[in-house]
XYZ file of C-alpha atoms in Angstrom:
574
model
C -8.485 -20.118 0.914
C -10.027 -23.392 2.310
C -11.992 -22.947 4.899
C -11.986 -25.271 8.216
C -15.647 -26.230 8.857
C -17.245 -26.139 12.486
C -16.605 -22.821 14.642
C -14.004 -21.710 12.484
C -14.707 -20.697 8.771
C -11.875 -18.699 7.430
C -11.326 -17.830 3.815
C -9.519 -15.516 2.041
C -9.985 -13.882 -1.645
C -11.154 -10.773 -2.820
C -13.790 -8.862 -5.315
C -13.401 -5.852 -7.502
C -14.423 -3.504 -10.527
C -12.457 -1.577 -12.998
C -11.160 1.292 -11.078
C -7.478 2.799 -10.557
C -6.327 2.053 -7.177
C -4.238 4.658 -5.803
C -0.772 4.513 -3.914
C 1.565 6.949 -2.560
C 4.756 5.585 -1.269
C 7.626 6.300 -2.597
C 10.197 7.110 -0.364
C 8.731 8.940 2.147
C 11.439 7.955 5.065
C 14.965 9.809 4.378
C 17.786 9.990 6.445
C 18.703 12.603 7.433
C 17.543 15.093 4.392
C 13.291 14.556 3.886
C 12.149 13.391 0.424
C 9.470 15.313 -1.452
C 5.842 14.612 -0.605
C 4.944 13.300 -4.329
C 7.173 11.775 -6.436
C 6.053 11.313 -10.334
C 4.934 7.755 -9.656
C 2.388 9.744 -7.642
C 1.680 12.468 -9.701
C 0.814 9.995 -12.971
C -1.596 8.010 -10.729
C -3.692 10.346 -9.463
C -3.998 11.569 -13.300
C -5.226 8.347 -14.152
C -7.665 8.400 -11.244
C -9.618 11.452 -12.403
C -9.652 9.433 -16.123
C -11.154 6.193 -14.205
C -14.638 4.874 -14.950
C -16.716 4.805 -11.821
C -16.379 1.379 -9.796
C -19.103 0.367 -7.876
C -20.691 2.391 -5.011
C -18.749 5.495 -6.850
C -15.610 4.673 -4.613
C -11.993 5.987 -4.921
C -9.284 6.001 -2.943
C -8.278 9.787 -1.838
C -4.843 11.014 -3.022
C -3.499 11.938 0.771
C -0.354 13.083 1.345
C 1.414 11.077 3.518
C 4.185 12.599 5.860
C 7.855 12.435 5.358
C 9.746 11.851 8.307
C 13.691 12.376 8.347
C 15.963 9.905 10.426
C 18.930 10.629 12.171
C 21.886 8.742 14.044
C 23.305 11.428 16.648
C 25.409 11.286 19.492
C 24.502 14.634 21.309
C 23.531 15.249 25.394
C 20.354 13.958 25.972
C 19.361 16.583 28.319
C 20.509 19.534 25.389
C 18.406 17.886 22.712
C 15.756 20.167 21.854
C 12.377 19.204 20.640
C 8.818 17.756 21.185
C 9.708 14.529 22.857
C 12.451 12.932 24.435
C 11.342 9.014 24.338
C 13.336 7.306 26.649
C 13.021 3.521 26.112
C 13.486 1.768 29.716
C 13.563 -2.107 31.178
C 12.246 -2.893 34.735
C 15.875 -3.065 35.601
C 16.554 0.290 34.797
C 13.987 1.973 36.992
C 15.922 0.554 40.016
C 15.983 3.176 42.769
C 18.425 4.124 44.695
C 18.366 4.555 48.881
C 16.910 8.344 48.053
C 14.212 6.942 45.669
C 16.230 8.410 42.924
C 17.541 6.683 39.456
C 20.546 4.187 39.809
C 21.080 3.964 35.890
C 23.246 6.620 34.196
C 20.946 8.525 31.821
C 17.944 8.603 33.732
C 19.926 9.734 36.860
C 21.219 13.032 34.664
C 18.068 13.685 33.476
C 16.103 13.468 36.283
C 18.887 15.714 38.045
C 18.050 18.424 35.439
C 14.493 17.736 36.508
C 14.499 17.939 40.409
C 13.361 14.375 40.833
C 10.300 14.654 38.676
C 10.906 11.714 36.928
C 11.660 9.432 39.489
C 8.855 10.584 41.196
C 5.994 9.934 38.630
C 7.696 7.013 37.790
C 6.580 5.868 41.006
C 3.101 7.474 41.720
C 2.042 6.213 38.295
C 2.978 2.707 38.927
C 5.434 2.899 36.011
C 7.518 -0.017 36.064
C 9.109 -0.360 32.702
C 6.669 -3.767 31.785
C 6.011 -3.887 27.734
C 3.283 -2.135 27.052
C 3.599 0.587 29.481
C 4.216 4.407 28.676
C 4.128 7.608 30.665
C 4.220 11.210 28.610
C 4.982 14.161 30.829
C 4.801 17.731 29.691
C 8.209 19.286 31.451
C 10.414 22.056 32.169
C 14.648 22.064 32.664
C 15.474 19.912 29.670
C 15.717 21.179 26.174
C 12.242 18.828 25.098
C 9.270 19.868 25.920
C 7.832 16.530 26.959
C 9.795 13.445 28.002
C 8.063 9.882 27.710
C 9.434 6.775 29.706
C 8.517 3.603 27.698
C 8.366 0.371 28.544
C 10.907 -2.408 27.050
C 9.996 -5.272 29.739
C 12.681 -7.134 31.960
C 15.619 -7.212 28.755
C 14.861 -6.581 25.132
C 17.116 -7.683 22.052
C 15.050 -8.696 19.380
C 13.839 -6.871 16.770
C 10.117 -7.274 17.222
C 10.498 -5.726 20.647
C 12.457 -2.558 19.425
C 10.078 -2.470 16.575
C 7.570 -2.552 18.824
C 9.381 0.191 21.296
C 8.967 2.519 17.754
C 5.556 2.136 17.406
C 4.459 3.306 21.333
C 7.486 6.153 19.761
C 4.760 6.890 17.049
C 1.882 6.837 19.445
C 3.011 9.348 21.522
C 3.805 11.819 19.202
C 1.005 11.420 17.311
C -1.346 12.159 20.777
C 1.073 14.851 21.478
C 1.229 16.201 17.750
C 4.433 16.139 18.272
C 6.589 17.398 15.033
C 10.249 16.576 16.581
C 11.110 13.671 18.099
C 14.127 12.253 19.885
C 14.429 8.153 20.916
C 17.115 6.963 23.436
C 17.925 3.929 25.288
C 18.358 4.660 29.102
C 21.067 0.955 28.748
C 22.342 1.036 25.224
C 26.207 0.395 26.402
C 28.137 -2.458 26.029
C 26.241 -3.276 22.642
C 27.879 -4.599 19.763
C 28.049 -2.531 17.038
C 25.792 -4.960 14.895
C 23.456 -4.978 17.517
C 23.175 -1.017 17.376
C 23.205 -1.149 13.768
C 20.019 -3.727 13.780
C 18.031 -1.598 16.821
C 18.554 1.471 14.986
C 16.358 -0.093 12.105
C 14.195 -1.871 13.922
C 13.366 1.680 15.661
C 13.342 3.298 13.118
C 10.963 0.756 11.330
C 8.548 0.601 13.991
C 8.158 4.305 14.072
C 7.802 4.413 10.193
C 5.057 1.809 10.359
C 3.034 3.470 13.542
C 2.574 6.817 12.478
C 1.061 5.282 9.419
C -2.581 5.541 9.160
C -4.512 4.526 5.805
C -7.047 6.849 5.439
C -7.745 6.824 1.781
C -11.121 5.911 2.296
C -12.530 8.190 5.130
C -14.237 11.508 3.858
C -12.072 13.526 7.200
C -8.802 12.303 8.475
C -6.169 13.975 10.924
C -2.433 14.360 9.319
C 0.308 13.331 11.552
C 2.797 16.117 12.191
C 5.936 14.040 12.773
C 8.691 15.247 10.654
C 11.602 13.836 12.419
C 13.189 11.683 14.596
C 16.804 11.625 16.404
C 18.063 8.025 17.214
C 20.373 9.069 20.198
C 23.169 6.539 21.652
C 23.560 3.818 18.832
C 26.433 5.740 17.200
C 26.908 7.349 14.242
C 28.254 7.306 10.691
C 27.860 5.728 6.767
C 27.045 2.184 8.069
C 24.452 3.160 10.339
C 22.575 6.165 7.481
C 22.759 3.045 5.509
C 20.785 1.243 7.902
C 18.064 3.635 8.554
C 17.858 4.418 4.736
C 17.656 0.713 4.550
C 14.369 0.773 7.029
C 12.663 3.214 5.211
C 12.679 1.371 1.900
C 11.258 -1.729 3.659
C 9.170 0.955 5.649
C 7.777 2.122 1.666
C 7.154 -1.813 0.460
C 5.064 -2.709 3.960
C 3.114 0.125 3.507
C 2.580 -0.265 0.143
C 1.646 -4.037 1.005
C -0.803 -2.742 3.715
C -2.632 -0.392 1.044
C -3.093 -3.726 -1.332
C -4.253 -5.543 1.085
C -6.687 -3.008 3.007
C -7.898 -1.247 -0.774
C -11.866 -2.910 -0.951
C -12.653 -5.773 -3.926
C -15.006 -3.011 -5.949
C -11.538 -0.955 -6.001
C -8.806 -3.655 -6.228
C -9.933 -5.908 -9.076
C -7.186 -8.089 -10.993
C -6.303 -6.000 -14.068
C -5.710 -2.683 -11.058
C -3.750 -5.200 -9.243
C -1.398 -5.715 -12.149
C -1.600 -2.011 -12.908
C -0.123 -1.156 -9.860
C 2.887 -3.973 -10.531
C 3.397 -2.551 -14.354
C 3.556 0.844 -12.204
C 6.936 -0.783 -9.883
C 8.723 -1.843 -12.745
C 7.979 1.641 -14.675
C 9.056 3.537 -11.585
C 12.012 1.413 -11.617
C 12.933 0.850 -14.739
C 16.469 0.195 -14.369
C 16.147 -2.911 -12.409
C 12.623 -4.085 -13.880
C 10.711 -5.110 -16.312
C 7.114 -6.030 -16.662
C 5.025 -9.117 -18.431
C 1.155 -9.599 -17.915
C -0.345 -12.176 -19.099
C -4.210 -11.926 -20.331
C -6.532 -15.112 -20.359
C -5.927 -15.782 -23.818
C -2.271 -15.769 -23.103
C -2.712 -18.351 -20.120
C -4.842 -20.661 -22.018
C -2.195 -20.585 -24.717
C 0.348 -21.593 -21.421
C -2.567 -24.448 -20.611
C -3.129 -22.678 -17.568
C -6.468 -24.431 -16.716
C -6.078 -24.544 -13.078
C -6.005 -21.005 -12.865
C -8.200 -20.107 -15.712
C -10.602 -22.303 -14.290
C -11.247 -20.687 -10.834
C -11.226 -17.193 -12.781
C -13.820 -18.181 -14.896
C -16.730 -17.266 -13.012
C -15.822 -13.517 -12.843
C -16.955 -10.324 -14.557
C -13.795 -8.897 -14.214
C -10.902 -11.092 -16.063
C -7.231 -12.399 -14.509
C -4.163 -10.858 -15.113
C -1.665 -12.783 -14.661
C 1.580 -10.582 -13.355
C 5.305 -11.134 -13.692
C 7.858 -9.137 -12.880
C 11.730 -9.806 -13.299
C 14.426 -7.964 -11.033
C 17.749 -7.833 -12.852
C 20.726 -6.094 -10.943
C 21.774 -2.860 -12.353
C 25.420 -4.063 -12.825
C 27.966 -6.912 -12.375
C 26.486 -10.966 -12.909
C 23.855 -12.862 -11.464
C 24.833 -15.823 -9.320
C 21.507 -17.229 -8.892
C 17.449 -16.832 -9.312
C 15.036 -16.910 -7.310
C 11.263 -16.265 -7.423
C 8.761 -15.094 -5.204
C 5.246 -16.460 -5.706
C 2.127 -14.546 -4.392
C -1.653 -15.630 -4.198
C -3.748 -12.788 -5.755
C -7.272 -13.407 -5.195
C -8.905 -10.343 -4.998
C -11.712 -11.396 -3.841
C -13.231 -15.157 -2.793
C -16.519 -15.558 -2.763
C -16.075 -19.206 -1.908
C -17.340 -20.147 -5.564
C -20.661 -23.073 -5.405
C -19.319 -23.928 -1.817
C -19.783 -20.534 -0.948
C -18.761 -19.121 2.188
C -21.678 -18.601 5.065
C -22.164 -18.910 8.727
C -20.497 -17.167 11.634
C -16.660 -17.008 10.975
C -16.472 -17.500 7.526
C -15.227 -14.024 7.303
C -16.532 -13.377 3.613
C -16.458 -9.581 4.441
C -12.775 -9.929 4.723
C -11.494 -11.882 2.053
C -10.239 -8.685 0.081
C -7.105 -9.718 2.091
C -7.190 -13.039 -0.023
C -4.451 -11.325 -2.214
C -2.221 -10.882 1.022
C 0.531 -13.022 -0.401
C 0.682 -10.908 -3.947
C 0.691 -7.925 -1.812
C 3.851 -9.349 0.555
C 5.565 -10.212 -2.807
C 4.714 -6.551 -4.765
C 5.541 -4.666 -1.646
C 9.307 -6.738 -1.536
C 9.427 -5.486 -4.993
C 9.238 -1.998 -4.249
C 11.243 -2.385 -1.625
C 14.151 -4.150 -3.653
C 13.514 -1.421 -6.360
C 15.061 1.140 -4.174
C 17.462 -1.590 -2.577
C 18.871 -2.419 -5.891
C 20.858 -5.341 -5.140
C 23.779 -7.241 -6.709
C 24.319 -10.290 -8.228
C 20.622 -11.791 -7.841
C 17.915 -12.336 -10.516
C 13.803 -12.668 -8.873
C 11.248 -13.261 -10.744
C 7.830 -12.237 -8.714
C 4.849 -13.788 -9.808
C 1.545 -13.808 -9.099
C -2.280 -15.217 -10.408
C -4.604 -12.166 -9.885
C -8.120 -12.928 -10.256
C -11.381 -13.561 -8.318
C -13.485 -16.651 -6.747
C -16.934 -15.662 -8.185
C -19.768 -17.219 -8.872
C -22.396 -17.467 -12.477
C -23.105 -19.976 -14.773
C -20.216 -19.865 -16.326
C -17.883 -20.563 -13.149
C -16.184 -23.957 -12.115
C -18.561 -26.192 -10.741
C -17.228 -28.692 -7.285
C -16.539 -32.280 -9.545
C -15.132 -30.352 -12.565
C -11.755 -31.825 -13.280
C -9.017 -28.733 -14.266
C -5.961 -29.332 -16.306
C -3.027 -27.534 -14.913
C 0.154 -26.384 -17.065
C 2.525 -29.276 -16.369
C -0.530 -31.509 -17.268
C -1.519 -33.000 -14.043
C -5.489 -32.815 -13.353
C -6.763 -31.934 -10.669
C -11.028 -33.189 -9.726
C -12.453 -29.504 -8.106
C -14.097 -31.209 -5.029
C -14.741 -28.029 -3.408
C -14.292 -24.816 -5.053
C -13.718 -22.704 -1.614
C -10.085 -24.147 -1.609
C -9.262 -22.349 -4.746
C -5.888 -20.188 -3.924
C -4.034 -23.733 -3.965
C -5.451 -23.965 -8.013
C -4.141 -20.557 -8.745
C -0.360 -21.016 -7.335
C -0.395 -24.468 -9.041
C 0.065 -22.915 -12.165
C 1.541 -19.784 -11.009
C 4.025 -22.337 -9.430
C 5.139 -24.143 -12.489
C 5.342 -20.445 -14.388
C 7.814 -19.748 -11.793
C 9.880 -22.834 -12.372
C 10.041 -22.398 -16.226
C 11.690 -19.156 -15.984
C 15.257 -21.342 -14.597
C 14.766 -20.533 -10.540
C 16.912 -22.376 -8.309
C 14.819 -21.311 -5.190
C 10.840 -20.456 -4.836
C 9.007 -18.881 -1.372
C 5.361 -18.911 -2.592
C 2.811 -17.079 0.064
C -0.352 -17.240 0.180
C -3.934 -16.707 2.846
C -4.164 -20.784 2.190
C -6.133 -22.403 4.898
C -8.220 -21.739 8.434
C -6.114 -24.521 9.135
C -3.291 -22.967 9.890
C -4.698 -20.151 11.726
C -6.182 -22.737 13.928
C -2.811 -24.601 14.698
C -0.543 -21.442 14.871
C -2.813 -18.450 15.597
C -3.464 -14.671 14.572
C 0.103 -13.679 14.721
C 2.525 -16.733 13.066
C 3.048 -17.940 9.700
C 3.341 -21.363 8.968
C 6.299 -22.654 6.636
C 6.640 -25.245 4.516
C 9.272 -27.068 2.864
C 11.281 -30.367 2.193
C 14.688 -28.042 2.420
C 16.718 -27.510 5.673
C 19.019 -25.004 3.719
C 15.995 -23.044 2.360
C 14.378 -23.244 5.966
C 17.353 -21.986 7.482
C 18.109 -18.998 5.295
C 14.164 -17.722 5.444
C 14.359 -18.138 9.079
C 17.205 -16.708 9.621
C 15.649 -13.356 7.533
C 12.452 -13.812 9.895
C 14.567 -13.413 12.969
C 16.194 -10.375 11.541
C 12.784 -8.578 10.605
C 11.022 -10.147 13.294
C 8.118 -11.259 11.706
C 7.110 -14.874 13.381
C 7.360 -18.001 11.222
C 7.259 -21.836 12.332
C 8.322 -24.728 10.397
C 5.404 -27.290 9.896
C 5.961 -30.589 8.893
C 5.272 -32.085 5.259
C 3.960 -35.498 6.623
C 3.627 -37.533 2.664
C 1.096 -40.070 3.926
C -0.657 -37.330 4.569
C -1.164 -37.602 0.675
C -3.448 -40.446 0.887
C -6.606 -37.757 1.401
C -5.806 -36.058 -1.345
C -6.253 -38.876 -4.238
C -8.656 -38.763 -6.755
C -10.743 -41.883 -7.936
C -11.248 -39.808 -11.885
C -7.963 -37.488 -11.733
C -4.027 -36.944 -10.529
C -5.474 -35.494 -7.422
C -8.466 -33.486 -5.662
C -8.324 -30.107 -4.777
C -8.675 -30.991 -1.332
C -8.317 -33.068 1.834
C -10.521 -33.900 5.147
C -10.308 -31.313 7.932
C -7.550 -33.116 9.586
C -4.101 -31.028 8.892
C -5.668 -29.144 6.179
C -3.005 -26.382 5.941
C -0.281 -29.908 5.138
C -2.228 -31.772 2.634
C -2.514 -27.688 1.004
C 1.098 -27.265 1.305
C 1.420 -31.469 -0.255
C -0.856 -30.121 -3.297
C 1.392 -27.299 -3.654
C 4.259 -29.579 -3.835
C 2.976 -31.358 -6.969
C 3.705 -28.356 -9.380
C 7.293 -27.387 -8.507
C 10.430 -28.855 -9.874
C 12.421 -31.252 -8.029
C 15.237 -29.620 -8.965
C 14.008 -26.453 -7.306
C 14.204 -25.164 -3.626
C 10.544 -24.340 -2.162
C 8.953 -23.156 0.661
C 5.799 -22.460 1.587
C 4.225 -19.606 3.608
C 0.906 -19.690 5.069
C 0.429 -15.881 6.336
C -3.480 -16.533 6.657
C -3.702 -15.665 10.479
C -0.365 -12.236 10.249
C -1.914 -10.780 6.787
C -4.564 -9.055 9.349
C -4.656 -7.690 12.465
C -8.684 -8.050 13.895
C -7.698 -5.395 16.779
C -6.931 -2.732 14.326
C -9.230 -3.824 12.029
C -6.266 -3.291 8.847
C -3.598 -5.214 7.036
C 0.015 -5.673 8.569
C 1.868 -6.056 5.807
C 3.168 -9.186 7.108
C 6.256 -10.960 4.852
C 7.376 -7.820 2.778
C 10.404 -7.599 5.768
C 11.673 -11.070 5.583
C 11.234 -11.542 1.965
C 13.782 -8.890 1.278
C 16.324 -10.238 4.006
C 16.092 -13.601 2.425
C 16.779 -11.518 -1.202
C 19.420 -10.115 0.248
C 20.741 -12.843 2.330
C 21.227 -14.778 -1.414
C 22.825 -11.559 -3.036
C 25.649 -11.359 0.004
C 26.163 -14.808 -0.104
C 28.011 -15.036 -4.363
């Protein structure tokens, strides 16, 4: 990833050795009936672990069991259900009082009538006022739970980051509660369409999923989370809405496995694990994919010398992954592909990455768009659906440096012969897609999303927490936003500004590599532009500042969840 100079140096790539990386999540969400611990996906890994030669510093990834959690749609008395907690998710408008200080809204009124005014009361002493953010967990008697939690949905909430976000304070209270059994209700849930239920029910249920989630492969002593289940009271019942929540926990599966990519250290996740672990989705499902990987000999028989040329500094060698998702029956009415950066690890090359904010401890997470597009694979693996072809591709290798590397003034020969002068070899992610990106077009696509950690740039201009998109399409713009609104994952259209080209020409070659600080992440997104089809859709996503979150110091797994609503969004539409 380029970096922006001054006070903000970000880049993003990653190193690594030849170890087994180690995953474990195959279905673990269920509705209704829990899914075993292991499945044989797991079993054959951690086989292949104990055969692994040692990686550097001795490190491997701990084969944890994660839990399984069962969710369930039931309609059933609030103050009957019995469990660990009752979560109760409440706006400021629904804590209004009444002239006796007690509850005006429906279900908080009965329960705190089965409770003698305990609720209303705390509600009050602990300044609990329904804001985002806020919770209160009290340990009670006269209900059928043994604890009932009032959390806070601020003054309305309908989208699905705020109910996915009402799941995870869900998760956080059971986990400080150890809490094995877990109910969730909304104290206003009438009057909602039945679409609406059917998307808060997932979102929920998602958020829940994703916050009990801890990856502790790495630590020598971890605590298990005891959650086994949780009731989603209210929203209804019936086949549409199991469908739904069996629908969040196989998106629940790819963002975790997306997180454990991204997270899993450079001396662990090198390029040939990294396209282990993608042979390892399309053996797992094998009745919707198969698997092509590419060695360098292979590329440089493609002409890949945009790619081959940033991976030519590295002891470890690139792999260059594809896999193809056919539908187990009926036709295909149209392709797509989904294009992933996969630096493992970026060094920076010769303009190598130092100062304060340059963040070269982090840039394992420089293979955060690979990990988005592997983890939508898994997820559409279990999804299986109709009537669409994707091809997901990625250009795994790492940013090194050594006498053999690519030097800044080399001039690179990608695979639709345009040349490229190497003017700074920190903005190398753009060198690996450019190839990746015409792959992707030769395979007969009629739309590409490529996503990649590209450029400080756009953290700058958008922040930690929204992805930057680019693309000369309305239609494509419209359909992936449209999928971001359902996940809830933030994107924001950025413009393509062409004279914005004029920085990027080369006196010797096509082009350089890259621009002047001035709208770096554009002129990126204009490079990009040079190696796809004109024929062909494309958009680009820069996840730089959403592929991490700096508070929890871990990977969010940020575009898995729209990438498969825009999948399916194409396979609904034939």
């Amino acid at each position: 990833m380029a970096a922006i100079a001054s006070t903000l140096l970000l880049s993003f790539s990653t190193v690594s050795s030849s170890s087994l990386f180690l995953t474990r999540i195959t279905s673990r969400f269920s509705f209704a009936a829990p899914l075993p611990l292991r499945s044989n996906h797991t079993k054959h890994m951690a086989h292949t672990l104990a055969r692994a030669t040692a990686t550097l510093g001795l490190t491997h990834p701990s084969n944890t069991d994660s839990p399984k959690i069962s969710f369930a749609a039931k309609e059933v008395d609030v103050t009957e259900w019995n469990g660990d907690i009752l979560a109760v998710g409440v706006t400021e408008k629904d804590l209004a009082k009444d002239g006796k200080s007690g509850f005006e809204n429906p279900i908080l009124k009965k329960i705190d009538s089965k409770l003698g005014g305990l609720l209303a009361e705390a509600s009050s002493e602990e300044d609990f006022s329904g804001k985002a953010g806020q919770s209160t967990v009290l340990r009670i008697t006269g209900l059928g739970s043994k604890r009932i939690g009032l959390i806070g949905l601020g003054q309305s909430t309908s989208t699905t980051a705020a109910f996915k976000t009402f799941g995870e304070a869900v998760a956080a209270a059971a986990k400080s509660a150890q809490a094995s059994n877990v109910a969730v209700v909304l104290a206003s849930s009438e009057g909602l369409s039945k679409e609406t239920k059917l998307s808060t029910a997932y979102a929920i249920a998602t958020g829940t999923a994703l916050g009990i989630f801890e990856d502790n492969r790495y630590k020598s002593e971890s605590k298990k989370s005891a959650l086994s289940s949780v009731d989603i009271i209210g929203l209804g019942t019936g086949p549409e809405l199991e469908k739904k929540l069996k629908y969040a926990g196989d998106v629940s599966s790819g963002i975790i496995f997306g997180r454990e990519l991204v997270n899993s250290p450079a001396n662990v996740l090198t390029p040939g694990v990294l396209a282990e672990e993608a042979s390892k989705i399309a053996s797992e499902y094998s009745d919707v994919f198969t698997a092509k990987i590419l060695n360098a000999e292979q590329c440089k028989e493609l002409k890949m010398g945009s790619y081959l040329g940033v991976a030519a500094a590295s002891e470890n060698p690139p792999h260059f992954i594809h896999l193809c998702y056919k539908p187990p029956s009926g036709t295909v009415n149209v392709k797509l592909a989904l294009v992933g950066k996969g630096l493992t690890f970026d060094s920076g090359g010769y303009n190598i990455k130092t100062g304060p904010g340059c963040s070269i401890e982090l840039m394992k997470f420089d293979m955060g768009g690979s990990a988005a597009v592997l983890g939508a694979a898994k997820a559409l693996g279990q999804i299986k659906p109709l009537g669409v072809e994707v091809h997901f591709v990625v250009a795994a290798c790492e940013n090194m440096i050594s006498g053999k590397g690519m030097r800044p003034g080399d001039i690179v020969t990608a695979s639709n012969g345009k040349t490229i002068e190497v003017n700074n070899t920190d903005a190398e992610g753009r060198l690996t897609l450019a190839d990746a990106l015409v792959y992707a077009c030769n395979q007969g696509v009629e739309k590409i999303v490529d996503l990649a950690t590209l450029t400080g740039a756009c953290v700058v201009a958008l922040g930690p927490s929204i992805a930057g998109i680019f693309t000369p399409s309305d239609e494509l713009a419209k359909e992936v936003v449209e999928a971001s609104e359902v996940s809830g994952e933030k994107l924001w259209r950025m413009p393509l500004e062409d004279s914005y080209w004029e920085s990027m020409k080369s006196g010797v070659a096509d082009m350089v590599n890259t621009g002047g600080r001035q709208g770096g992440a554009i002129t990126a997104a204009l490079f990009l532009k040079q190696f796809v089809d004109e024929k062909v859709q494309w958009m680009h996503i820069d996840l730089a500042g959403p592929v991490w979150n700096e508070k929890k110091r871990s990977a969010t797994g940020f575009g898995v969840a729209t990438l498969v609503e825009w999948v399916l969004k194409n396979a609904s539409q034939k």
